[in-house]
Amino acid sequence: LSNVTSQTEQAPKASRKQRSDGERARKTILTAAVALATADGIEGLTIGHLAAASGMSKSGLYAHFGSKVELQLATVEEAAAVFDAEVVLPALAAPEGLDQLIIFCEGYFAHIARGGVPSGCFFAGAALELGAKPGPVKERVAAFQSSLIDHLRTFVTAAKQRGDLPETEETDTLAFEIGGFLLNGNTNFVLFGDPRALDVARKVVRRRLGLDPA
Amino acid sequence: LSNVTSQTEQAPKASRKQRSDGERARKTILTAAVALATADGIEGLTIGHLAAASGMSKSGLYAHFGSKVELQLATVEEAAAVFDAEVVLPALAAPEGLDQLIIFCEGYFAHIARGGVPSGCFFAGAALELGAKPGPVKERVAAFQSSLIDHLRTFVTAAKQRGDLPETEETDTLAFEIGGFLLNGNTNFVLFGDPRALDVARKVVRRRLGLDPA
């Protein structure tokens, strides 16, 4: 979103129509960029590759993104916006506590399933890919991942306070465990190309939280 | 190992000295290749990149590996051999049951720590990277990952039979949970560049198996 804002600031004389056309084109490009980066990695996301994959001209893409890093950062923002819309916001909107945990996890599995075999989770892939590549893109991915861990901790804390989970549960431990179930579900989905991997993960989550695994 | 065998078969007249020099050179190359692929991904592992990273000539590398896929497959075999030596074999050599589970997990964390921040686990990275790239390299990675899951299941089954773990533990569920803890420890280690991520994961594993988390 910060990129949209700064672009708008750079072009204060653009009419509302021009601006909304530009924003629509930008959104179309970024949707293609997230799909490409999820499949081929974020380092493979050059303007040349995106032009080939999206059928847009390189010069058209350069009008939106001045550099590879700018394109990568905008792609991470778009992936984060989709993840927030599909996973985080529905959980935040749910009743505090166990409901939030369940809705977050169910939302995550649905988010992966929606991408189809074998795309998987953009952020899980980006985390491992960017390990050896320090810089603003890795920092942004790490910050998003940290925010997800914080959400899980907050949901666990609320669930304990409401009595949905035993007080003996350690918040950090349970948040880590659940994060691991999500990552393992994603890895099996991607590697074995099998949507049933998500059902297995879903059952493990529900059982761990003391719910009927069905 | 199958590649070493076939290479030897192709050169039956080579003296023992020549053969062992060749094997040593091959081993040196593959050690560099595993490090490079762990950092940059297995798709970035071309003969040109490996030549630049290892300081060897392209023609010298072509003498060992005729193609990119052959190099990638040999690299996966080398990574599997290291993983087996450091993680799987010590667990298989331990007393059956809970000891095997613990030694497998401790071996995994030590294996990651040995690679230094932020390399992480070759196979966890390869699994996500190769999702959208069907072919023999992905198949080999998936087969190795399946064998690891099988080991975890076998260890859990033995632990239940020996009474180390309650009979109410579901074998597949517990194996999946532990796999998730390993993956989450690896992801945090790589993304946040922090070896303490492995201590957190180690404690979660021990606690889950009913042991003192220290």
Tab-separated table of C-alpha atoms in Angstrom:
chain	number	residue	atom	x	y	z
A	1	LEU	CA	0.000	0.000	0.000
A	2	SER	CA	2.873	2.364	0.719
A	3	ASN	CA	3.951	1.958	-2.910
A	4	VAL	CA	0.548	2.914	-4.215
A	5	THR	CA	0.617	6.016	-2.041
A	6	SER	CA	4.061	7.130	-3.161
A	7	GLN	CA	3.169	6.562	-6.808
A	8	THR	CA	0.093	8.678	-6.372
A	9	GLU	CA	2.175	11.404	-4.766
A	10	GLN	CA	4.546	11.395	-7.709
A	11	ALA	CA	1.679	12.031	-10.125
A	12	PRO	CA	-0.545	14.602	-8.406
A	13	LYS	CA	-2.019	15.859	-11.682
A	14	ALA	CA	-3.350	12.490	-12.853
A	15	SER	CA	-7.121	12.448	-13.205
A	16	ARG	CA	-9.148	10.050	-11.110
A	17	LYS	CA	-9.818	7.924	-14.212
A	18	GLN	CA	-6.140	7.659	-15.135
A	19	ARG	CA	-5.210	6.839	-11.583
A	20	SER	CA	-7.785	4.076	-11.246
A	21	ASP	CA	-6.779	2.578	-14.616
A	22	GLY	CA	-3.181	2.613	-13.448
A	23	GLU	CA	-4.088	1.028	-10.133
A	24	ARG	CA	-6.078	-1.681	-11.880
A	25	ALA	CA	-3.168	-2.453	-14.215
A	26	ARG	CA	-0.790	-2.499	-11.277
A	27	LYS	CA	-3.053	-4.908	-9.398
A	28	THR	CA	-3.233	-7.238	-12.428
A	29	ILE	CA	0.554	-7.234	-12.736
A	30	LEU	CA	1.057	-7.917	-9.032
A	31	THR	CA	-1.401	-10.808	-9.030
A	32	ALA	CA	0.666	-12.390	-11.826
A	33	ALA	CA	3.869	-11.549	-9.954
A	34	VAL	CA	2.713	-13.292	-6.755
A	35	ALA	CA	1.789	-16.411	-8.744
A	36	LEU	CA	5.123	-16.382	-10.561
A	37	ALA	CA	7.139	-15.840	-7.379
A	38	THR	CA	5.233	-18.565	-5.552
A	39	ALA	CA	6.100	-21.042	-8.316
A	40	ASP	CA	9.612	-19.922	-9.288
A	41	GLY	CA	10.882	-18.070	-6.247
A	42	ILE	CA	11.130	-14.382	-5.547
A	43	GLU	CA	14.701	-14.169	-6.879
A	44	GLY	CA	13.456	-15.370	-10.261
A	45	LEU	CA	11.001	-12.482	-10.304
A	46	THR	CA	12.750	-10.146	-12.739
A	47	ILE	CA	10.979	-7.676	-14.965
A	48	GLY	CA	12.004	-9.816	-17.960
A	49	HIS	CA	10.503	-12.995	-16.513
A	50	LEU	CA	7.337	-11.229	-15.451
A	51	ALA	CA	6.961	-9.739	-18.943
A	52	ALA	CA	7.285	-13.228	-20.470
A	53	ALA	CA	4.850	-14.770	-17.962
A	54	SER	CA	2.236	-12.007	-18.072
A	55	GLY	CA	2.430	-11.124	-21.755
A	56	MET	CA	3.014	-7.451	-20.844
A	57	SER	CA	5.801	-5.408	-22.356
A	58	LYS	CA	8.941	-4.758	-20.361
A	59	SER	CA	8.520	-1.030	-20.870
A	60	GLY	CA	4.945	-1.263	-19.551
A	61	LEU	CA	6.247	-3.010	-16.449
A	62	TYR	CA	9.044	-0.479	-15.997
A	63	ALA	CA	6.410	2.260	-15.921
A	64	HIS	CA	5.071	0.620	-12.742
A	65	PHE	CA	8.288	-0.667	-11.132
A	66	GLY	CA	11.604	1.024	-11.619
A	67	SER	CA	13.764	-1.863	-10.443
A	68	LYS	CA	13.785	-5.541	-9.567
A	69	VAL	CA	13.819	-4.772	-5.845
A	70	GLU	CA	10.873	-2.398	-6.211
A	71	LEU	CA	8.950	-5.104	-8.068
A	72	GLN	CA	9.858	-7.694	-5.432
A	73	LEU	CA	8.799	-5.432	-2.555
A	74	ALA	CA	5.495	-4.627	-4.250
A	75	THR	CA	4.967	-8.356	-4.813
A	76	VAL	CA	5.560	-9.110	-1.128
A	77	GLU	CA	3.046	-6.375	-0.233
A	78	GLU	CA	0.490	-7.899	-2.598
A	79	ALA	CA	1.078	-11.407	-1.177
A	80	ALA	CA	0.730	-9.965	2.334
A	81	ALA	CA	-2.523	-8.200	1.387
A	82	VAL	CA	-3.972	-11.470	0.042
A	83	PHE	CA	-2.792	-13.406	3.112
A	84	ASP	CA	-4.278	-10.767	5.411
A	85	ALA	CA	-7.590	-10.803	3.578
A	86	GLU	CA	-7.866	-14.600	3.481
A	87	VAL	CA	-6.248	-15.630	6.766
A	88	VAL	CA	-5.551	-12.836	9.254
A	89	LEU	CA	-8.569	-10.538	8.990
A	90	PRO	CA	-11.228	-13.286	9.279
A	91	ALA	CA	-9.434	-14.515	12.425
A	92	LEU	CA	-9.229	-11.004	13.900
A	93	ALA	CA	-12.935	-10.542	13.201
A	94	ALA	CA	-13.888	-13.751	15.050
A	95	PRO	CA	-14.734	-13.970	18.772
A	96	GLU	CA	-11.517	-13.751	20.819
A	97	GLY	CA	-9.678	-16.933	21.748
A	98	LEU	CA	-9.988	-20.445	20.402
A	99	ASP	CA	-12.291	-19.406	17.537
A	100	GLN	CA	-9.568	-17.085	16.270
A	101	LEU	CA	-6.949	-19.835	16.352
A	102	ILE	CA	-9.171	-22.233	14.462
A	103	ILE	CA	-10.261	-19.648	11.897
A	104	PHE	CA	-6.649	-18.604	11.332
A	105	CYS	CA	-5.576	-22.217	10.675
A	106	GLU	CA	-8.623	-23.080	8.565
A	107	GLY	CA	-8.070	-19.862	6.632
A	108	TYR	CA	-4.437	-20.825	6.031
A	109	PHE	CA	-5.337	-24.246	4.643
A	110	ALA	CA	-8.088	-22.745	2.474
A	111	HIS	CA	-5.634	-20.083	1.261
A	112	ILE	CA	-3.204	-22.792	0.143
A	113	ALA	CA	-5.917	-24.961	-1.385
A	114	ARG	CA	-7.209	-21.961	-3.356
A	115	GLY	CA	-3.826	-21.580	-5.069
A	116	GLY	CA	-4.097	-25.128	-6.381
A	117	VAL	CA	-1.473	-27.879	-6.381
A	118	PRO	CA	1.420	-27.294	-5.958
A	119	SER	CA	1.776	-23.529	-5.409
A	120	GLY	CA	1.678	-23.498	-1.634
A	121	CYS	CA	2.293	-20.613	0.721
A	122	PHE	CA	4.188	-17.643	-0.726
A	123	PHE	CA	5.670	-16.701	2.658
A	124	ALA	CA	6.840	-20.191	3.656
A	125	GLY	CA	8.736	-20.442	0.366
A	126	ALA	CA	10.083	-16.894	0.538
A	127	ALA	CA	11.343	-17.419	4.101
A	128	LEU	CA	13.615	-20.293	3.082
A	129	GLU	CA	14.606	-18.795	-0.257
A	130	LEU	CA	15.672	-15.462	1.203
A	131	GLY	CA	17.694	-16.883	4.085
A	132	ALA	CA	21.034	-16.164	2.450
A	133	LYS	CA	19.880	-12.943	0.779
A	134	PRO	CA	19.877	-10.073	3.295
A	135	GLY	CA	18.175	-6.878	2.195
A	136	PRO	CA	14.857	-5.053	2.244
A	137	VAL	CA	12.868	-7.898	0.656
A	138	LYS	CA	14.002	-10.426	3.274
A	139	GLU	CA	13.359	-7.872	6.034
A	140	ARG	CA	9.811	-7.332	4.834
A	141	VAL	CA	9.142	-11.087	4.671
A	142	ALA	CA	10.618	-11.571	8.158
A	143	ALA	CA	8.498	-8.725	9.541
A	144	PHE	CA	5.338	-10.261	8.084
A	145	GLN	CA	6.226	-13.704	9.460
A	146	SER	CA	6.853	-12.131	12.882
A	147	SER	CA	3.447	-10.505	12.768
A	148	LEU	CA	1.854	-13.899	12.084
A	149	ILE	CA	3.645	-15.456	15.069
A	150	ASP	CA	2.433	-12.525	17.191
A	151	HIS	CA	-1.136	-13.123	16.066
A	152	LEU	CA	-0.918	-16.797	17.014
A	153	ARG	CA	0.457	-15.854	20.463
A	154	THR	CA	-2.303	-13.304	20.995
A	155	PHE	CA	-4.980	-15.829	20.051
A	156	VAL	CA	-3.494	-18.450	22.397
A	157	THR	CA	-3.289	-15.945	25.261
A	158	ALA	CA	-6.915	-14.955	24.783
A	159	ALA	CA	-7.978	-18.606	24.575
A	160	LYS	CA	-6.259	-19.314	27.903
A	161	GLN	CA	-7.784	-16.235	29.540
A	162	ARG	CA	-11.252	-17.268	28.407
A	163	GLY	CA	-10.706	-20.821	29.645
A	164	ASP	CA	-10.865	-22.302	26.121
A	165	LEU	CA	-7.400	-23.797	26.700
A	166	PRO	CA	-5.811	-24.984	29.959
A	167	GLU	CA	-3.749	-22.358	31.799
A	168	THR	CA	-0.868	-24.855	31.804
A	169	GLU	CA	-0.393	-24.349	28.057
A	170	GLU	CA	2.725	-22.286	27.404
A	171	THR	CA	1.762	-19.569	24.950
A	172	ASP	CA	5.024	-19.501	22.969
A	173	THR	CA	5.221	-23.282	22.825
A	174	LEU	CA	1.681	-23.727	21.540
A	175	ALA	CA	2.099	-20.899	19.002
A	176	PHE	CA	5.295	-22.584	17.763
A	177	GLU	CA	3.590	-25.976	17.566
A	178	ILE	CA	0.710	-24.635	15.515
A	179	GLY	CA	3.106	-22.768	13.226
A	180	GLY	CA	4.895	-26.068	12.669
A	181	PHE	CA	1.665	-27.876	11.751
A	182	LEU	CA	0.883	-25.158	9.195
A	183	LEU	CA	4.387	-25.358	7.694
A	184	ASN	CA	4.343	-29.147	7.542
A	185	GLY	CA	0.935	-29.158	5.869
A	186	ASN	CA	2.240	-26.681	3.303
A	187	THR	CA	5.457	-28.642	2.674
A	188	ASN	CA	3.631	-31.922	2.098
A	189	PHE	CA	1.089	-30.193	-0.137
A	190	VAL	CA	3.835	-28.675	-2.281
A	191	LEU	CA	6.244	-31.608	-2.373
A	192	PHE	CA	3.751	-34.429	-2.863
A	193	GLY	CA	1.230	-32.333	-4.808
A	194	ASP	CA	-1.547	-33.717	-2.655
A	195	PRO	CA	-4.404	-31.616	-1.213
A	196	ARG	CA	-5.047	-34.358	1.362
A	197	ALA	CA	-1.896	-33.139	3.111
A	198	LEU	CA	-3.986	-30.167	4.229
A	199	ASP	CA	-6.678	-32.443	5.697
A	200	VAL	CA	-4.035	-34.239	7.747
A	201	ALA	CA	-2.686	-30.921	9.018
A	202	ARG	CA	-6.187	-29.652	9.797
A	203	LYS	CA	-6.934	-32.736	11.898
A	204	VAL	CA	-3.674	-32.406	13.811
A	205	VAL	CA	-4.467	-28.757	14.600
A	206	ARG	CA	-7.988	-29.546	15.797
A	207	ARG	CA	-6.846	-32.462	17.928
A	208	ARG	CA	-4.060	-30.356	19.465
A	209	LEU	CA	-6.603	-27.703	20.398
A	210	GLY	CA	-8.864	-30.266	22.036
A	211	LEU	CA	-11.520	-30.240	19.315
A	212	ASP	CA	-13.170	-33.064	17.409
A	213	PRO	CA	-10.658	-33.729	14.586
A	214	ALA	CA	-13.361	-34.091	11.909
B	1	LEU	CA	26.196	-43.412	-4.848
B	2	SER	CA	24.622	-44.800	-8.001
B	3	ASN	CA	26.384	-42.082	-9.959
B	4	VAL	CA	29.788	-43.030	-8.593
B	5	THR	CA	29.153	-46.630	-9.566
B	6	SER	CA	28.107	-45.831	-13.105
B	7	GLN	CA	31.066	-43.516	-13.576
B	8	THR	CA	33.425	-46.269	-12.429
B	9	GLU	CA	31.785	-48.695	-14.812
B	10	GLN	CA	32.312	-46.305	-17.688
B	11	ALA	CA	36.060	-46.140	-16.992
B	12	PRO	CA	37.065	-49.755	-16.185
B	13	LYS	CA	40.702	-49.227	-17.168
B	14	ALA	CA	41.369	-46.360	-14.760
B	15	SER	CA	44.002	-47.192	-12.165
B	16	ARG	CA	43.049	-47.197	-8.506
B	17	LYS	CA	45.024	-43.970	-8.020
B	18	GLN	CA	43.265	-42.153	-10.839
B	19	ARG	CA	39.922	-43.367	-9.655
B	20	SER	CA	40.455	-42.238	-6.072
B	21	ASP	CA	41.748	-38.820	-7.216
B	22	GLY	CA	38.648	-38.490	-9.345
B	23	GLU	CA	36.397	-39.480	-6.482
B	24	ARG	CA	38.078	-37.002	-4.184
B	25	ALA	CA	37.655	-34.188	-6.722
B	26	ARG	CA	34.035	-35.182	-7.218
B	27	LYS	CA	33.422	-35.124	-3.466
B	28	THR	CA	34.989	-31.639	-3.184
B	29	ILE	CA	32.798	-30.359	-5.990
B	30	LEU	CA	29.646	-31.848	-4.497
B	31	THR	CA	30.355	-30.391	-1.060
B	32	ALA	CA	30.539	-26.952	-2.720
B	33	ALA	CA	27.422	-27.744	-4.738
B	34	VAL	CA	25.374	-28.628	-1.641
B	35	ALA	CA	26.456	-25.376	0.058
B	36	LEU	CA	25.622	-23.365	-3.057
B	37	ALA	CA	22.235	-25.033	-3.553
B	38	THR	CA	21.341	-24.601	0.125
B	39	ALA	CA	22.005	-20.855	-0.142
B	40	ASP	CA	20.789	-20.088	-3.678
B	41	GLY	CA	18.381	-22.889	-4.443
B	42	ILE	CA	18.806	-26.017	-6.504
B	43	GLU	CA	17.547	-24.333	-9.679
B	44	GLY	CA	20.404	-21.826	-9.443
B	45	LEU	CA	22.855	-24.717	-9.402
B	46	THR	CA	24.160	-24.530	-12.948
B	47	ILE	CA	27.623	-25.613	-14.005
B	48	GLY	CA	28.454	-21.959	-14.669
B	49	HIS	CA	27.421	-20.835	-11.172
B	50	LEU	CA	29.223	-23.739	-9.548
B	51	ALA	CA	32.395	-22.947	-11.505
B	52	ALA	CA	32.233	-19.327	-10.303
B	53	ALA	CA	31.533	-20.345	-6.690
B	54	SER	CA	34.106	-23.169	-6.487
B	55	GLY	CA	36.872	-21.617	-8.591
B	56	MET	CA	36.932	-24.733	-10.795
B	57	SER	CA	36.847	-24.562	-14.572
B	58	LYS	CA	33.604	-25.285	-16.389
B	59	SER	CA	35.364	-27.941	-18.460
B	60	GLY	CA	36.642	-29.600	-15.269
B	61	LEU	CA	33.070	-29.701	-13.961
B	62	TYR	CA	31.701	-31.034	-17.255
B	63	ALA	CA	34.151	-33.948	-16.937
B	64	HIS	CA	32.246	-34.956	-13.787
B	65	PHE	CA	28.683	-33.970	-14.681
B	66	GLY	CA	27.420	-33.964	-18.226
B	67	SER	CA	24.347	-31.821	-17.614
B	68	LYS	CA	22.619	-29.545	-15.138
B	69	VAL	CA	20.172	-32.295	-14.145
B	70	GLU	CA	23.019	-34.759	-13.577
B	71	LEU	CA	24.764	-32.194	-11.373
B	72	GLN	CA	21.529	-31.501	-9.470
B	73	LEU	CA	20.847	-35.209	-8.906
B	74	ALA	CA	24.396	-35.802	-7.685
B	75	THR	CA	24.018	-32.810	-5.358
B	76	VAL	CA	20.798	-34.219	-3.904
B	77	GLU	CA	22.584	-37.564	-3.344
B	78	GLU	CA	25.439	-35.794	-1.571
B	79	ALA	CA	23.017	-33.799	0.601
B	80	ALA	CA	21.173	-37.044	1.399
B	81	ALA	CA	24.452	-38.774	2.321
B	82	VAL	CA	25.345	-35.949	4.726
B	83	PHE	CA	21.834	-35.939	6.206
B	84	ASP	CA	21.943	-39.718	6.635
B	85	ALA	CA	25.354	-39.595	8.304
B	86	GLU	CA	24.461	-36.760	10.657
B	87	VAL	CA	20.786	-37.424	11.415
B	88	VAL	CA	19.408	-40.778	10.267
B	89	LEU	CA	22.205	-43.263	10.969
B	90	PRO	CA	22.868	-42.130	14.568
B	91	ALA	CA	19.138	-42.518	15.247
B	92	LEU	CA	19.002	-45.958	13.642
B	93	ALA	CA	22.005	-47.016	15.738
B	94	ALA	CA	20.335	-45.935	19.016
B	95	PRO	CA	18.167	-48.187	21.196
B	96	GLU	CA	14.736	-48.601	19.580
B	97	GLY	CA	11.949	-46.204	20.497
B	98	LEU	CA	12.040	-42.851	22.231
B	99	ASP	CA	15.859	-42.643	22.149
B	100	GLN	CA	15.718	-42.862	18.355
B	101	LEU	CA	13.163	-40.071	18.125
B	102	ILE	CA	15.207	-37.789	20.363
B	103	ILE	CA	18.492	-38.569	18.617
B	104	PHE	CA	16.900	-37.950	15.218
B	105	CYS	CA	15.604	-34.540	16.308
B	106	GLU	CA	18.795	-33.545	18.165
B	107	GLY	CA	20.773	-34.679	15.130
B	108	TYR	CA	18.598	-32.534	12.878
B	109	PHE	CA	19.138	-29.409	14.957
B	110	ALA	CA	22.893	-30.083	15.185
B	111	HIS	CA	22.974	-30.662	11.413
B	112	ILE	CA	21.405	-27.244	10.820
B	113	ALA	CA	23.578	-25.515	13.419
B	114	ARG	CA	26.708	-27.006	11.814
B	115	GLY	CA	25.869	-25.309	8.508
B	116	GLY	CA	25.934	-21.931	10.251
B	117	VAL	CA	23.438	-19.063	9.991
B	118	PRO	CA	21.447	-18.919	7.759
B	119	SER	CA	21.957	-21.972	5.523
B	120	GLY	CA	19.341	-24.228	7.071
B	121	CYS	CA	18.139	-27.598	5.877
B	122	PHE	CA	18.833	-28.429	2.222
B	123	PHE	CA	15.766	-30.670	1.946
B	124	ALA	CA	13.285	-28.279	3.555
B	125	GLY	CA	14.331	-25.609	1.059
B	126	ALA	CA	14.405	-27.981	-1.912
B	127	ALA	CA	10.918	-29.288	-1.086
B	128	LEU	CA	9.335	-25.856	-1.425
B	129	GLU	CA	11.520	-24.733	-4.324
B	130	LEU	CA	10.790	-27.784	-6.468
B	131	GLY	CA	7.031	-27.788	-5.921
B	132	ALA	CA	6.281	-26.388	-9.356
B	133	LYS	CA	9.162	-28.192	-11.098
B	134	PRO	CA	8.249	-31.826	-11.767
B	135	GLY	CA	11.057	-34.110	-12.849
B	136	PRO	CA	13.684	-36.508	-11.533
B	137	VAL	CA	15.225	-34.010	-9.084
B	138	LYS	CA	11.907	-33.302	-7.404
B	139	GLU	CA	11.106	-37.026	-7.355
B	140	ARG	CA	14.384	-37.793	-5.614
B	141	VAL	CA	13.807	-35.057	-3.025
B	142	ALA	CA	10.244	-36.283	-2.411
B	143	ALA	CA	11.466	-39.877	-2.016
B	144	PHE	CA	14.057	-38.808	0.548
B	145	GLN	CA	11.493	-36.744	2.458
B	146	SER	CA	9.114	-39.740	2.445
B	147	SER	CA	11.863	-41.912	3.882
B	148	LEU	CA	12.358	-39.421	6.727
B	149	ILE	CA	8.639	-39.455	7.526
B	150	ASP	CA	8.773	-43.265	7.523
B	151	HIS	CA	11.676	-43.225	9.967
B	152	LEU	CA	9.753	-40.946	12.326
B	153	ARG	CA	6.717	-43.246	12.148
B	154	THR	CA	8.855	-46.304	12.843
B	155	PHE	CA	10.468	-44.647	15.843
B	156	VAL	CA	7.079	-43.588	17.238
B	157	THR	CA	5.659	-47.095	16.755
B	158	ALA	CA	8.610	-48.651	18.575
B	159	ALA	CA	8.354	-46.079	21.381
B	160	LYS	CA	4.677	-46.971	21.869
B	161	GLN	CA	5.400	-50.713	21.813
B	162	ARG	CA	8.102	-50.288	24.435
B	163	GLY	CA	5.826	-48.171	26.610
B	164	ASP	CA	7.968	-45.033	26.185
B	165	LEU	CA	4.921	-43.231	24.829
B	166	PRO	CA	1.226	-43.741	25.664
B	167	GLU	CA	-0.616	-46.178	23.397
B	168	THR	CA	-3.192	-43.450	22.815
B	169	GLU	CA	-0.674	-41.511	20.688
B	170	GLU	CA	-1.587	-41.772	17.033
B	171	THR	CA	1.571	-42.685	15.150
B	172	ASP	CA	0.923	-40.613	12.022
B	173	THR	CA	-0.229	-37.616	14.030
B	174	LEU	CA	2.812	-37.572	16.298
B	175	ALA	CA	5.193	-38.099	13.363
B	176	PHE	CA	3.522	-35.168	11.586
B	177	GLU	CA	3.742	-32.988	14.697
B	178	ILE	CA	7.441	-33.653	15.152
B	179	GLY	CA	8.100	-33.036	11.471
B	180	GLY	CA	6.363	-29.687	11.901
B	181	PHE	CA	8.540	-28.744	14.891
B	182	LEU	CA	11.668	-29.534	12.854
B	183	LEU	CA	10.427	-27.460	9.903
B	184	ASN	CA	9.432	-24.529	12.089
B	185	GLY	CA	12.813	-24.543	13.858
B	186	ASN	CA	14.520	-24.533	10.464
B	187	THR	CA	12.324	-21.732	9.078
B	188	ASN	CA	12.939	-19.460	12.071
B	189	PHE	CA	16.671	-20.218	11.980
B	190	VAL	CA	16.885	-19.298	8.302
B	191	LEU	CA	14.542	-16.318	8.273
B	192	PHE	CA	15.640	-14.635	11.489
B	193	GLY	CA	19.256	-15.832	11.294
B	194	ASP	CA	19.081	-16.872	14.924
B	195	PRO	CA	20.498	-20.146	16.295
B	196	ARG	CA	18.276	-19.766	19.372
B	197	ALA	CA	15.388	-20.762	17.098
B	198	LEU	CA	16.788	-24.289	17.284
B	199	ASP	CA	16.785	-24.233	21.107
B	200	VAL	CA	13.128	-23.274	21.084
B	201	ALA	CA	12.345	-26.133	18.700
B	202	ARG	CA	14.410	-28.582	20.755
B	203	LYS	CA	12.463	-27.701	23.909
B	204	VAL	CA	9.133	-28.100	22.146
B	205	VAL	CA	10.158	-31.548	20.884
B	206	ARG	CA	11.313	-32.708	24.321
B	207	ARG	CA	8.214	-31.402	26.044
B	208	ARG	CA	5.965	-33.053	23.457
B	209	LEU	CA	7.718	-36.382	24.077
B	210	GLY	CA	7.231	-36.081	27.828
B	211	LEU	CA	10.857	-35.266	28.625
B	212	ASP	CA	12.402	-32.496	30.689
B	213	PRO	CA	12.645	-29.600	28.182
B	214	ALA	CA	16.161	-28.570	29.288
